[in-house]
C-alpha cells in the first residue's frame, strides 16, 4: 500500500472514530437533558402538591412522599432494608400534571397497571367508568406483590424507592424515565415517560 493510501486510511479511521465519539456524546447529552427535565417536572409537581402536607425525600433520582407519615406508631414499624421480603399493593401511573394524589382518587386515565382490589373495583365498574371500563379483571392478580428488597425483580425506580420505607406506609414514588422503561414503549406507556407508583406496604419480613 502506498504511503498516500495509508495516510488516507488513517484519516478516514480518525474521522469514523470522531463521528462515533460525537454521536455517543450527543446521546449522553440528550439523556442528561431528558433526566434534568424529568427531575424538574417532578419537583415542580411535588412542590405544588405537598406544600401543606409534608416534605418528600429524594433517593437516587426517586422522589418519595409518604402520605401517612404522621400515623401513630409508625416509628416502631419495620423498616425495609436490602434482603427483606416486602409485600405490597400498587397502582402504576404514567405521570401527568393532572395526577391527583388524594386518598381514594384513582386517576383512571393514567393507570396502566395495578393489583389493588379496591382500584380494580373502580376500574371494572361499568356504571362508574362507562366507556372507559376496559379493564379485564381476570388477567390482573388481586394479591400483594412479594419481592426481596433490593432485587431487580421490579422496575428500578420501585426497587430503589422501597428501601427505607416502613411496614404500613402508603407511599408515592415518582421517578425519572431512565428508572422506568426509558427509551422503550411499554404497552400504553410512551418512551421517556415519568412514572408514578402509589404503593401500600402490607408486610415487611426481616431477613
CSV table of C-alpha atoms in Angstrom, one decimal:
chain,number,residue,atom,x,y,z
A,1,UNK,CA,0.0,0.0,0.0
A,2,UNK,CA,1.3,3.4,-0.9
A,3,UNK,CA,2.1,5.9,1.8
A,4,UNK,CA,-0.6,8.2,0.4
A,5,UNK,CA,-3.3,5.5,0.7
A,6,UNK,CA,-2.1,4.6,4.2
A,7,UNK,CA,-2.4,8.2,5.2
A,8,UNK,CA,-5.9,8.4,3.7
A,9,UNK,CA,-6.9,5.3,5.5
A,10,UNK,CA,-5.7,6.7,8.8
A,11,UNK,CA,-7.5,9.9,8.2
A,12,UNK,CA,-10.7,8.1,7.4
A,13,UNK,CA,-10.3,5.9,10.5
A,14,UNK,CA,-9.9,9.0,12.7
A,15,UNK,CA,-13.0,10.6,11.1
A,16,UNK,CA,-15.0,7.5,11.9
A,17,UNK,CA,-13.8,7.4,15.5
A,18,UNK,CA,-14.6,11.1,15.8
A,19,UNK,CA,-18.1,10.6,14.4
A,20,UNK,CA,-18.8,7.7,16.8
A,21,UNK,CA,-17.5,9.7,19.7
A,22,UNK,CA,-19.6,12.7,18.7
A,23,UNK,CA,-22.7,10.5,18.4
A,24,UNK,CA,-22.1,9.0,21.8
A,25,UNK,CA,-21.5,12.4,23.4
A,26,UNK,CA,-24.7,13.7,21.8
A,27,UNK,CA,-26.7,10.6,23.0
A,28,UNK,CA,-25.3,11.1,26.5
A,29,UNK,CA,-26.1,14.8,26.4
A,30,UNK,CA,-29.7,14.1,25.2
A,31,UNK,CA,-30.1,11.6,28.0
A,32,UNK,CA,-28.8,14.0,30.6
A,33,UNK,CA,-31.2,16.7,29.3
A,34,UNK,CA,-34.1,14.3,29.5
A,35,UNK,CA,-33.3,13.4,33.1
A,36,UNK,CA,-32.9,17.0,34.1
A,37,UNK,CA,-36.3,17.8,32.5
A,38,UNK,CA,-37.8,14.8,34.3
A,39,UNK,CA,-36.4,15.9,37.7
A,40,UNK,CA,-37.6,19.5,37.2
A,41,UNK,CA,-41.1,18.3,36.3
A,42,UNK,CA,-41.4,16.1,39.3
A,43,UNK,CA,-40.0,18.7,41.7
A,44,UNK,CA,-42.4,21.3,40.4
A,45,UNK,CA,-45.4,19.0,40.8
A,46,UNK,CA,-44.5,17.9,44.3
A,47,UNK,CA,-43.6,21.4,45.5
A,48,UNK,CA,-47.1,22.4,44.5
A,49,UNK,CA,-49.0,19.3,45.9
A,50,UNK,CA,-47.2,18.6,49.2
A,51,UNK,CA,-46.6,22.1,50.5
A,52,UNK,CA,-49.3,21.7,53.2
A,53,UNK,CA,-49.0,18.0,53.9
A,54,UNK,CA,-45.3,17.4,54.4
A,55,UNK,CA,-42.0,17.0,52.7
A,56,UNK,CA,-40.7,14.4,50.2
A,57,UNK,CA,-37.3,12.6,50.0
A,58,UNK,CA,-35.1,12.2,47.0
A,59,UNK,CA,-33.2,8.9,46.8
A,60,UNK,CA,-31.1,8.2,43.7
A,61,UNK,CA,-33.5,10.1,41.4
A,62,UNK,CA,-36.6,8.6,43.1
A,63,UNK,CA,-38.9,11.2,44.7
A,64,UNK,CA,-40.7,9.6,47.7
A,65,UNK,CA,-43.7,11.0,49.5
A,66,UNK,CA,-45.2,9.1,52.5
A,67,UNK,CA,-48.9,10.1,52.6
A,68,UNK,CA,-49.5,8.6,56.1
A,69,UNK,CA,-46.2,9.6,57.7
A,70,UNK,CA,-48.0,11.0,60.8
A,71,UNK,CA,-49.8,7.8,61.6
A,72,UNK,CA,-49.4,6.5,65.2
A,73,UNK,CA,-46.6,4.1,65.9
A,74,UNK,CA,-45.0,4.5,62.5
A,75,UNK,CA,-41.6,4.9,64.1
A,76,UNK,CA,-42.0,1.4,65.5
A,77,UNK,CA,-42.9,-0.3,62.2
A,78,UNK,CA,-40.2,-2.4,60.5
A,79,UNK,CA,-38.0,-0.5,58.0
A,80,UNK,CA,-37.4,-2.1,54.6
A,81,UNK,CA,-33.7,-3.0,54.2
A,82,UNK,CA,-31.9,-4.9,51.4
A,83,UNK,CA,-32.8,-8.6,51.6
A,84,UNK,CA,-36.1,-8.2,53.5
A,85,UNK,CA,-39.3,-9.7,52.0
A,86,UNK,CA,-41.8,-7.0,51.2
A,87,UNK,CA,-45.5,-7.5,50.3
A,88,UNK,CA,-47.4,-4.6,48.8
A,89,UNK,CA,-50.3,-3.5,46.6
A,90,UNK,CA,-49.7,-0.8,44.0
A,91,UNK,CA,-51.1,1.5,41.3
A,92,UNK,CA,-48.8,2.4,38.4
A,93,UNK,CA,-49.3,5.6,36.6
A,94,UNK,CA,-48.0,7.3,33.5
A,95,UNK,CA,-47.3,10.7,35.1
A,96,UNK,CA,-49.2,13.8,34.1
A,97,UNK,CA,-49.7,17.2,35.7
A,98,UNK,CA,-53.3,16.2,36.3
A,99,UNK,CA,-52.4,13.4,38.7
A,100,UNK,CA,-54.5,13.6,41.9
A,101,UNK,CA,-52.6,12.4,45.0
A,102,UNK,CA,-55.7,12.5,47.2
A,103,UNK,CA,-56.6,9.3,49.1
A,104,UNK,CA,-59.4,7.4,47.3
A,105,UNK,CA,-58.8,9.0,43.9
A,106,UNK,CA,-57.8,6.6,41.2
A,107,UNK,CA,-56.8,8.7,38.2
A,108,UNK,CA,-58.2,6.1,35.9
A,109,UNK,CA,-57.0,7.6,32.6
A,110,UNK,CA,-53.4,7.4,33.9
A,111,UNK,CA,-53.2,3.9,35.5
A,112,UNK,CA,-51.5,1.3,33.4
A,113,UNK,CA,-51.2,-1.5,36.0
A,114,UNK,CA,-52.5,-2.4,39.4
A,115,UNK,CA,-53.1,-5.3,41.8
A,116,UNK,CA,-55.1,-3.4,44.3
A,117,UNK,CA,-58.7,-4.9,44.7
A,118,UNK,CA,-60.3,-1.5,45.6
A,119,UNK,CA,-58.8,0.1,42.5
A,120,UNK,CA,-59.9,-2.8,40.2
A,121,UNK,CA,-63.4,-2.5,41.7
A,122,UNK,CA,-63.4,1.0,40.4
A,123,UNK,CA,-61.8,0.4,37.0
A,124,UNK,CA,-64.0,-2.5,36.1
A,125,UNK,CA,-67.3,-0.9,37.2
A,126,UNK,CA,-69.3,-0.1,34.1
A,127,UNK,CA,-71.5,2.4,35.9
A,128,UNK,CA,-68.6,4.4,37.2
A,129,UNK,CA,-66.3,4.1,34.2
A,130,UNK,CA,-68.7,4.0,31.3
A,131,UNK,CA,-66.8,3.5,28.0
A,132,UNK,CA,-63.5,3.5,29.8
A,133,UNK,CA,-64.3,0.3,31.8
A,134,UNK,CA,-62.0,-1.7,29.5
A,135,UNK,CA,-60.1,-3.5,32.3
A,136,UNK,CA,-60.4,-7.2,32.4
A,137,UNK,CA,-60.4,-8.3,36.0
A,138,UNK,CA,-59.5,-11.9,35.3
A,139,UNK,CA,-56.0,-11.0,34.0
A,140,UNK,CA,-55.0,-8.8,37.0
A,141,UNK,CA,-53.8,-10.6,40.2
A,142,UNK,CA,-55.5,-9.3,43.3
A,143,UNK,CA,-52.9,-10.4,45.8
A,144,UNK,CA,-49.8,-8.5,47.1
A,145,UNK,CA,-46.6,-8.4,45.2
A,146,UNK,CA,-43.9,-10.2,47.1
A,147,UNK,CA,-40.3,-9.2,46.4
A,148,UNK,CA,-36.9,-9.3,48.1
A,149,UNK,CA,-36.0,-5.7,48.7
A,150,UNK,CA,-33.0,-4.7,46.5
A,151,UNK,CA,-33.5,-7.4,44.0
A,152,UNK,CA,-34.1,-6.5,40.3
A,153,UNK,CA,-37.5,-8.1,40.1
A,154,UNK,CA,-39.4,-4.8,40.0
A,155,UNK,CA,-38.9,-1.7,37.9
A,156,UNK,CA,-35.7,0.1,39.0
A,157,UNK,CA,-37.5,3.2,40.4
A,158,UNK,CA,-39.6,1.0,42.7
A,159,UNK,CA,-36.6,-1.1,43.7
A,160,UNK,CA,-34.7,2.0,44.9
A,161,UNK,CA,-37.8,3.7,46.4
A,162,UNK,CA,-38.9,0.8,48.6
A,163,UNK,CA,-35.6,0.8,50.6
A,164,UNK,CA,-36.1,2.8,53.8
A,165,UNK,CA,-39.9,2.6,53.7
A,166,UNK,CA,-41.8,1.1,56.7
A,167,UNK,CA,-44.5,-1.5,57.0
A,168,UNK,CA,-47.9,0.1,56.8
A,169,UNK,CA,-46.6,3.1,54.6
A,170,UNK,CA,-48.9,4.5,51.9
A,171,UNK,CA,-46.1,5.9,49.7
A,172,UNK,CA,-45.9,7.7,46.4
A,173,UNK,CA,-42.8,7.1,44.3
A,174,UNK,CA,-42.1,9.4,41.4
A,175,UNK,CA,-39.0,8.6,39.2
A,176,UNK,CA,-37.3,9.8,36.1
A,177,UNK,CA,-37.9,7.9,32.9
A,178,UNK,CA,-34.5,6.3,32.9
A,179,UNK,CA,-35.5,4.4,36.1
A,180,UNK,CA,-38.8,3.2,34.4
A,181,UNK,CA,-39.0,2.0,30.8
A,182,UNK,CA,-36.6,4.5,29.4
A,183,UNK,CA,-36.3,4.7,25.6
A,184,UNK,CA,-38.7,1.7,25.1
A,185,UNK,CA,-42.5,1.9,24.7
A,186,UNK,CA,-44.1,-0.4,27.3
A,187,UNK,CA,-47.7,-1.2,26.4
A,188,UNK,CA,-49.6,2.1,26.6
A,189,UNK,CA,-46.7,3.8,28.3
A,190,UNK,CA,-44.7,6.1,25.9
A,191,UNK,CA,-41.0,6.1,25.8
A,192,UNK,CA,-39.2,8.6,28.1
A,193,UNK,CA,-42.2,8.6,30.4
A,194,UNK,CA,-42.0,9.7,34.0
A,195,UNK,CA,-43.7,7.1,36.2
A,196,UNK,CA,-45.5,7.4,39.5
A,197,UNK,CA,-46.3,4.4,41.7
A,198,UNK,CA,-48.7,4.5,44.6
A,199,UNK,CA,-47.7,1.7,47.0
A,200,UNK,CA,-49.4,0.3,50.1
A,201,UNK,CA,-46.8,-1.8,52.1
A,202,UNK,CA,-48.7,-4.6,53.8
A,203,UNK,CA,-45.9,-6.6,55.4
A,204,UNK,CA,-42.1,-6.5,55.9
A,205,UNK,CA,-40.4,-9.7,56.9
A,206,UNK,CA,-36.9,-9.0,58.1
A,207,UNK,CA,-34.2,-11.2,56.6
